[in-house]
């Protein structure tokens, strides 16, 4: 099967974007893994499938598949920005503000005049059952009214993580220096930890100041990426709740900068960052 695709990236998190607005795509998890494969396929952290929405007042639906596992997931922040750039560039909409639904959320995205995109990522979720996170038998360290949870990583090292959902699950740990953080070792251990029944994205956050962090994320189903939008939101939300950060934070990921704003409580998280098209192509699956 021949498939036309658009290759895009947002702060180095890269995507294969497929237009399914004219006709549905009948692809399997193996197809998505092949598209994500950097040797046997096109290569991408995630595959985004753009569809028309049947919901009144909602413009599009977009589905997200991890490039490593082929599994469909709930949310993708960098992908949301590339999605809105895609529907504009393809002439699928002329609106600067677009409403799009994913598996479990409704997002509002705005294409800024400077080319960056601001996404309303909805409110963070802390209830463990909705993350999901199994805290049974654990005693957290309380800090500023929020919790840091001990996580045994098997090699005798216990680490502490804050746990947040942005529609998808995140475990965030603070480190002194992201460049030296043990992402390759601890990333997979956290991602597949049995305290996270649907696995988890593992964030490693270095607090530079109250308005600036450095962040590396070992993503569920994709491994370490150059940036993770929902991971940046989760890290900033955790940092604010733990008393380490103010309400507007620049997040420097290895692939670029995202700006995250959150007023606390049940306010929505706003994420602003870049979204670029890299090339168009056709692939034989
Ligand atoms: N790996 C994530 C999905 C992609 C998230 C990331 N690329 C972003 O920009 O938010 C998960 O399994 O929940």
Tab-separated table of C-alpha atoms and ligand atoms in Angstrom:
chain	number	residue	atom	x	y	z
A	1	UNK	CA	0.000	0.000	0.000
A	2	UNK	CA	1.355	3.444	-0.971
A	3	UNK	CA	0.886	6.107	1.702
A	4	UNK	CA	1.497	9.847	1.349
A	5	UNK	CA	2.790	11.439	4.541
A	6	UNK	CA	4.138	14.724	5.913
A	7	UNK	CA	7.217	14.644	8.179
A	8	UNK	CA	7.074	17.301	10.920
A	9	UNK	CA	8.848	18.216	14.128
A	10	UNK	CA	8.150	20.324	17.193
A	11	UNK	CA	11.310	21.132	19.227
A	12	UNK	CA	12.899	18.007	17.754
A	13	UNK	CA	10.049	15.634	18.675
A	14	UNK	CA	9.309	14.232	15.241
A	15	UNK	CA	6.178	12.946	13.590
A	16	UNK	CA	4.810	11.249	10.517
A	17	UNK	CA	1.464	12.963	9.847
A	18	UNK	CA	-1.200	11.162	7.808
A	19	UNK	CA	-4.267	12.869	6.319
A	20	UNK	CA	-7.317	10.678	6.893
A	21	UNK	CA	-9.861	13.499	6.436
A	22	UNK	CA	-10.983	12.160	3.027
A	23	UNK	CA	-11.005	8.449	3.838
A	24	UNK	CA	-10.247	6.391	6.967
A	25	UNK	CA	-6.913	4.551	7.155
A	26	UNK	CA	-6.954	0.843	7.921
A	27	UNK	CA	-3.514	0.567	9.572
A	28	UNK	CA	-2.333	-1.869	12.252
A	29	UNK	CA	0.085	-1.417	15.172
A	30	UNK	CA	2.691	-3.126	12.969
A	31	UNK	CA	2.134	-0.495	10.264
A	32	UNK	CA	2.659	2.279	12.838
A	33	UNK	CA	5.806	0.587	14.151
A	34	UNK	CA	7.105	0.337	10.578
A	35	UNK	CA	6.368	4.035	9.937
A	36	UNK	CA	8.164	4.912	13.179
A	37	UNK	CA	11.187	2.717	12.472
A	38	UNK	CA	14.261	4.821	11.632
A	39	UNK	CA	15.858	2.041	9.564
A	40	UNK	CA	13.041	0.033	7.986
A	41	UNK	CA	10.506	2.854	7.726
A	42	UNK	CA	10.279	6.643	7.680
A	43	UNK	CA	11.282	7.190	11.315
A	44	UNK	CA	9.311	9.185	13.910
A	45	UNK	CA	8.642	9.355	17.627
A	46	UNK	CA	4.902	9.309	16.958
A	47	UNK	CA	2.516	8.910	14.010
A	48	UNK	CA	-0.390	11.396	13.918
A	49	UNK	CA	-3.574	10.539	12.026
A	50	UNK	CA	-5.783	13.562	11.200
A	51	UNK	CA	-9.517	12.898	10.770
A	52	UNK	CA	-12.656	14.983	10.492
A	53	UNK	CA	-14.606	15.161	13.753
A	54	UNK	CA	-18.236	14.074	14.011
A	55	UNK	CA	-18.655	16.131	17.197
A	56	UNK	CA	-20.574	19.413	16.723
A	57	UNK	CA	-18.338	22.456	17.288
A	58	UNK	CA	-15.159	20.382	16.980
A	59	UNK	CA	-13.134	20.777	13.788
A	60	UNK	CA	-10.948	17.667	13.726
A	61	UNK	CA	-10.001	14.512	15.559
A	62	UNK	CA	-6.393	13.472	15.766
A	63	UNK	CA	-5.063	10.104	16.806
A	64	UNK	CA	-1.594	9.464	18.219
A	65	UNK	CA	0.449	6.258	17.846
A	66	UNK	CA	3.840	5.786	19.503
A	67	UNK	CA	6.493	5.075	16.888
A	68	UNK	CA	8.304	2.460	18.964
A	69	UNK	CA	5.387	0.360	20.206
A	70	UNK	CA	2.711	1.175	17.610
A	71	UNK	CA	0.224	1.612	20.492
A	72	UNK	CA	-2.429	4.327	20.368
A	73	UNK	CA	-2.118	6.864	23.207
A	74	UNK	CA	-4.179	9.646	24.723
A	75	UNK	CA	-2.235	12.819	24.197
A	76	UNK	CA	0.766	14.453	22.500
A	77	UNK	CA	1.640	18.086	23.152
A	78	UNK	CA	4.278	18.644	20.451
A	79	UNK	CA	2.060	16.659	18.096
A	80	UNK	CA	-0.865	18.998	18.753
A	81	UNK	CA	1.191	21.954	17.546
A	82	UNK	CA	2.305	20.122	14.427
A	83	UNK	CA	-1.305	19.044	13.841
A	84	UNK	CA	-2.526	22.644	13.683
A	85	UNK	CA	0.356	23.670	11.406
A	86	UNK	CA	-0.564	20.685	9.178
A	87	UNK	CA	-4.275	21.479	8.820
A	88	UNK	CA	-3.402	25.096	8.020
A	89	UNK	CA	-0.710	24.300	5.477
A	90	UNK	CA	-2.950	21.719	3.798
A	91	UNK	CA	-5.804	24.207	3.534
A	92	UNK	CA	-8.028	21.990	5.684
A	93	UNK	CA	-8.944	25.070	7.727
A	94	UNK	CA	-8.453	28.831	7.584
A	95	UNK	CA	-9.216	29.371	11.289
A	96	UNK	CA	-6.332	30.549	13.516
A	97	UNK	CA	-7.986	28.832	16.486
A	98	UNK	CA	-8.805	25.156	16.005
A	99	UNK	CA	-10.668	22.750	18.295
A	100	UNK	CA	-9.557	19.149	18.099
A	101	UNK	CA	-10.478	16.025	19.997
A	102	UNK	CA	-8.128	13.193	20.900
A	103	UNK	CA	-8.883	9.816	22.494
A	104	UNK	CA	-9.815	11.374	25.818
A	105	UNK	CA	-9.581	15.173	25.604
A	106	UNK	CA	-10.663	18.234	23.657
A	107	UNK	CA	-7.896	20.743	22.875
A	108	UNK	CA	-8.050	24.322	21.636
A	109	UNK	CA	-5.003	25.396	19.619
A	110	UNK	CA	-4.029	28.821	18.341
A	111	UNK	CA	-1.601	29.569	15.522
A	112	UNK	CA	0.344	32.664	16.661
A	113	UNK	CA	1.464	35.438	14.288
A	114	UNK	CA	5.134	34.555	14.964
A	115	UNK	CA	4.517	31.003	13.687
A	116	UNK	CA	4.603	29.381	17.107
A	117	UNK	CA	1.521	27.561	18.356
A	118	UNK	CA	-0.199	27.865	21.740
A	119	UNK	CA	-2.128	24.838	22.941
A	120	UNK	CA	-4.639	24.801	25.787
A	121	UNK	CA	-3.699	21.403	27.254
A	122	UNK	CA	-6.650	21.309	29.709
A	123	UNK	CA	-6.196	20.949	33.455
A	124	UNK	CA	-3.657	18.460	34.891
A	125	UNK	CA	-5.026	15.372	36.605
A	126	UNK	CA	-3.699	14.209	39.989
A	127	UNK	CA	-6.148	11.456	40.988
A	128	UNK	CA	-4.083	8.272	41.035
A	129	UNK	CA	-6.847	6.127	39.540
A	130	UNK	CA	-6.952	8.409	36.470
A	131	UNK	CA	-3.210	8.500	35.919
A	132	UNK	CA	-3.132	5.467	36.659
A	133	UNK	CA	-0.637	5.070	39.527
A	134	UNK	CA	-0.713	2.398	42.273
A	135	UNK	CA	0.428	4.082	45.505
A	136	UNK	CA	-0.751	1.252	47.780
A	137	UNK	CA	1.652	0.710	50.670
A	138	UNK	CA	3.817	3.720	49.767
A	139	UNK	CA	4.499	6.657	52.105
A	140	UNK	CA	5.145	9.882	50.179
A	141	UNK	CA	7.321	12.814	51.216
A	142	UNK	CA	5.040	15.847	51.510
A	143	UNK	CA	6.416	19.090	50.075
A	144	UNK	CA	4.396	22.297	49.843
A	145	UNK	CA	1.182	20.231	50.068
A	146	UNK	CA	2.150	17.950	47.141
A	147	UNK	CA	3.707	14.495	47.223
A	148	UNK	CA	6.949	12.912	46.087
A	149	UNK	CA	6.527	9.131	45.868
A	150	UNK	CA	9.316	6.606	46.507
A	151	UNK	CA	9.906	4.283	43.556
A	152	UNK	CA	12.119	1.215	44.012
A	153	UNK	CA	14.083	0.624	40.818
A	154	UNK	CA	15.252	-2.875	41.650
A	155	UNK	CA	18.976	-2.154	41.831
A	156	UNK	CA	18.523	-1.010	45.444
A	157	UNK	CA	18.138	2.614	44.362
A	158	UNK	CA	14.968	4.267	45.537
A	159	UNK	CA	14.123	7.459	43.669
A	160	UNK	CA	11.336	9.987	44.247
A	161	UNK	CA	8.824	10.990	41.573
A	162	UNK	CA	5.919	13.384	41.305
A	163	UNK	CA	2.996	11.855	39.415
A	164	UNK	CA	0.748	13.843	37.034
A	165	UNK	CA	-1.469	13.143	34.020
A	166	UNK	CA	-1.888	15.507	31.076
A	167	UNK	CA	-4.273	12.995	29.545
A	168	UNK	CA	-1.265	10.664	29.421
A	169	UNK	CA	0.738	9.480	32.450
A	170	UNK	CA	3.950	11.183	33.665
A	171	UNK	CA	6.429	10.488	36.475
A	172	UNK	CA	8.794	13.422	37.072
A	173	UNK	CA	12.014	13.280	39.069
A	174	UNK	CA	14.262	16.203	39.951
A	175	UNK	CA	17.956	15.920	39.123
A	176	UNK	CA	20.890	18.296	39.678
A	177	UNK	CA	22.105	18.162	36.057
A	178	UNK	CA	20.056	16.728	33.168
A	179	UNK	CA	23.191	16.200	31.096
A	180	UNK	CA	24.417	13.696	33.692
A	181	UNK	CA	20.976	12.233	34.551
A	182	UNK	CA	20.809	8.404	34.219
A	183	UNK	CA	18.025	8.608	31.589
A	184	UNK	CA	19.204	5.536	29.674
A	185	UNK	CA	19.222	3.383	32.812
A	186	UNK	CA	16.353	4.749	34.873
A	187	UNK	CA	14.105	5.779	31.949
A	188	UNK	CA	13.131	2.214	30.971
A	189	UNK	CA	12.936	1.150	34.621
A	190	UNK	CA	10.441	3.933	35.401
A	191	UNK	CA	8.538	3.531	32.090
A	192	UNK	CA	7.788	-0.127	32.770
A	193	UNK	CA	7.475	0.097	36.571
A	194	UNK	CA	4.632	-2.024	37.937
A	195	UNK	CA	3.295	0.938	39.923
A	196	UNK	CA	2.086	2.293	36.540
A	197	UNK	CA	-0.464	-0.179	35.107
A	198	UNK	CA	-0.416	1.580	31.690
A	199	UNK	CA	3.330	2.348	31.909
A	200	UNK	CA	4.473	5.971	32.105
A	201	UNK	CA	6.530	8.765	30.516
A	202	UNK	CA	9.609	9.429	32.703
A	203	UNK	CA	10.745	13.079	33.067
A	204	UNK	CA	14.132	14.211	34.458
A	205	UNK	CA	13.926	17.891	35.482
A	206	UNK	CA	16.757	20.259	36.442
A	207	UNK	CA	15.494	23.463	38.092
A	208	UNK	CA	17.666	26.333	36.791
A	209	UNK	CA	15.511	29.079	38.344
A	210	UNK	CA	11.866	29.568	39.364
A	211	UNK	CA	11.072	30.379	35.719
A	212	UNK	CA	13.462	28.049	33.859
A	213	UNK	CA	14.032	24.297	33.802
A	214	UNK	CA	15.987	21.837	31.681
A	215	UNK	CA	14.141	18.602	30.924
A	216	UNK	CA	14.831	15.218	29.365
A	217	UNK	CA	11.992	12.697	28.897
A	218	UNK	CA	12.179	8.955	28.320
A	219	UNK	CA	8.815	8.553	26.609
A	220	UNK	CA	6.447	5.614	26.985
A	221	UNK	CA	6.562	3.638	23.747
A	222	UNK	CA	9.231	5.797	22.110
A	223	UNK	CA	12.331	6.040	24.326
A	224	UNK	CA	14.147	9.328	24.945
A	225	UNK	CA	12.894	12.058	22.602
A	226	UNK	CA	14.407	15.495	21.935
A	227	UNK	CA	11.323	17.073	23.504
A	228	UNK	CA	8.040	15.991	25.061
A	229	UNK	CA	5.205	18.527	25.188
A	230	UNK	CA	3.025	16.784	27.748
A	231	UNK	CA	6.211	15.974	29.667
A	232	UNK	CA	7.072	19.678	29.801
A	233	UNK	CA	3.553	20.439	31.075
A	234	UNK	CA	3.757	17.666	33.688
A	235	UNK	CA	7.205	18.774	34.906
A	236	UNK	CA	6.143	22.423	35.279
A	237	UNK	CA	2.878	21.505	37.022
A	238	UNK	CA	4.767	19.241	39.448
A	239	UNK	CA	7.418	21.927	40.022
A	240	UNK	CA	4.754	24.552	40.767
A	241	UNK	CA	2.863	22.259	43.126
A	242	UNK	CA	6.119	21.347	44.934
A	243	UNK	CA	6.925	25.060	45.387
A	244	UNK	CA	9.995	25.081	43.114
A	245	UNK	CA	8.589	27.057	40.158
A	246	UNK	CA	6.529	30.168	39.339
A	247	UNK	CA	3.521	30.157	37.012
A	248	UNK	CA	5.293	30.756	33.706
A	249	UNK	CA	8.311	28.576	32.950
A	250	UNK	CA	10.667	28.213	29.993
A	251	UNK	CA	11.463	24.562	29.441
A	252	UNK	CA	14.699	23.792	27.605
A	253	UNK	CA	14.581	20.308	26.109
A	254	UNK	CA	17.512	18.941	24.066
A	255	UNK	CA	15.578	19.761	20.868
A	256	UNK	CA	14.288	23.227	21.681
A	257	UNK	CA	12.386	25.509	24.028
A	258	UNK	CA	8.744	25.282	25.137
A	259	UNK	CA	6.968	27.820	27.368
A	260	UNK	CA	4.464	26.476	29.865
A	261	UNK	CA	1.986	28.523	31.923
A	262	UNK	CA	-0.242	27.244	34.701
A	263	UNK	CA	-2.086	29.337	37.317
A	264	UNK	CA	-2.618	26.361	39.641
A	265	UNK	CA	-5.774	24.671	40.925
A	266	UNK	CA	-8.062	23.573	38.110
A	267	UNK	CA	-6.681	26.141	35.658
A	268	UNK	CA	-5.729	24.889	32.219
A	269	UNK	CA	-2.072	24.448	31.241
A	270	UNK	CA	-0.962	26.538	28.237
A	271	UNK	CA	1.970	25.357	26.144
A	272	UNK	CA	3.638	27.472	23.429
A	273	UNK	CA	6.312	26.249	21.074
A	274	UNK	CA	7.457	25.660	17.492
A	275	UNK	CA	6.003	23.373	14.822
A	276	UNK	CA	7.680	22.846	11.456
A	277	UNK	CA	7.170	20.758	8.329
A	278	UNK	CA	10.377	18.961	7.306
A	279	UNK	CA	9.373	17.172	4.086
A	280	UNK	CA	6.544	15.460	2.211
A	281	UNK	CA	6.879	11.876	1.060
A	282	UNK	CA	5.338	8.648	-0.053
A	283	UNK	CA	6.061	5.296	1.545
A	284	UNK	CA	5.273	1.716	0.515
A	285	UNK	CA	3.869	-0.305	3.455
B	1	LIG	N1	4.890	8.901	24.497
B	1	LIG	C1	3.671	9.583	24.947
B	1	LIG	C2	2.893	10.134	23.730
B	1	LIG	C3	3.622	11.288	23.051
B	1	LIG	C4	3.882	12.431	23.991
B	1	LIG	C5	4.923	13.456	23.549
B	1	LIG	N2	5.537	13.234	22.276
B	1	LIG	C6	4.371	14.868	23.669
B	1	LIG	O1	4.798	15.762	22.924
B	1	LIG	O2	3.509	15.081	24.564
B	1	LIG	C7	2.784	8.576	25.694
B	1	LIG	O3	2.904	7.373	25.429
B	1	LIG	O4	1.978	9.031	26.528
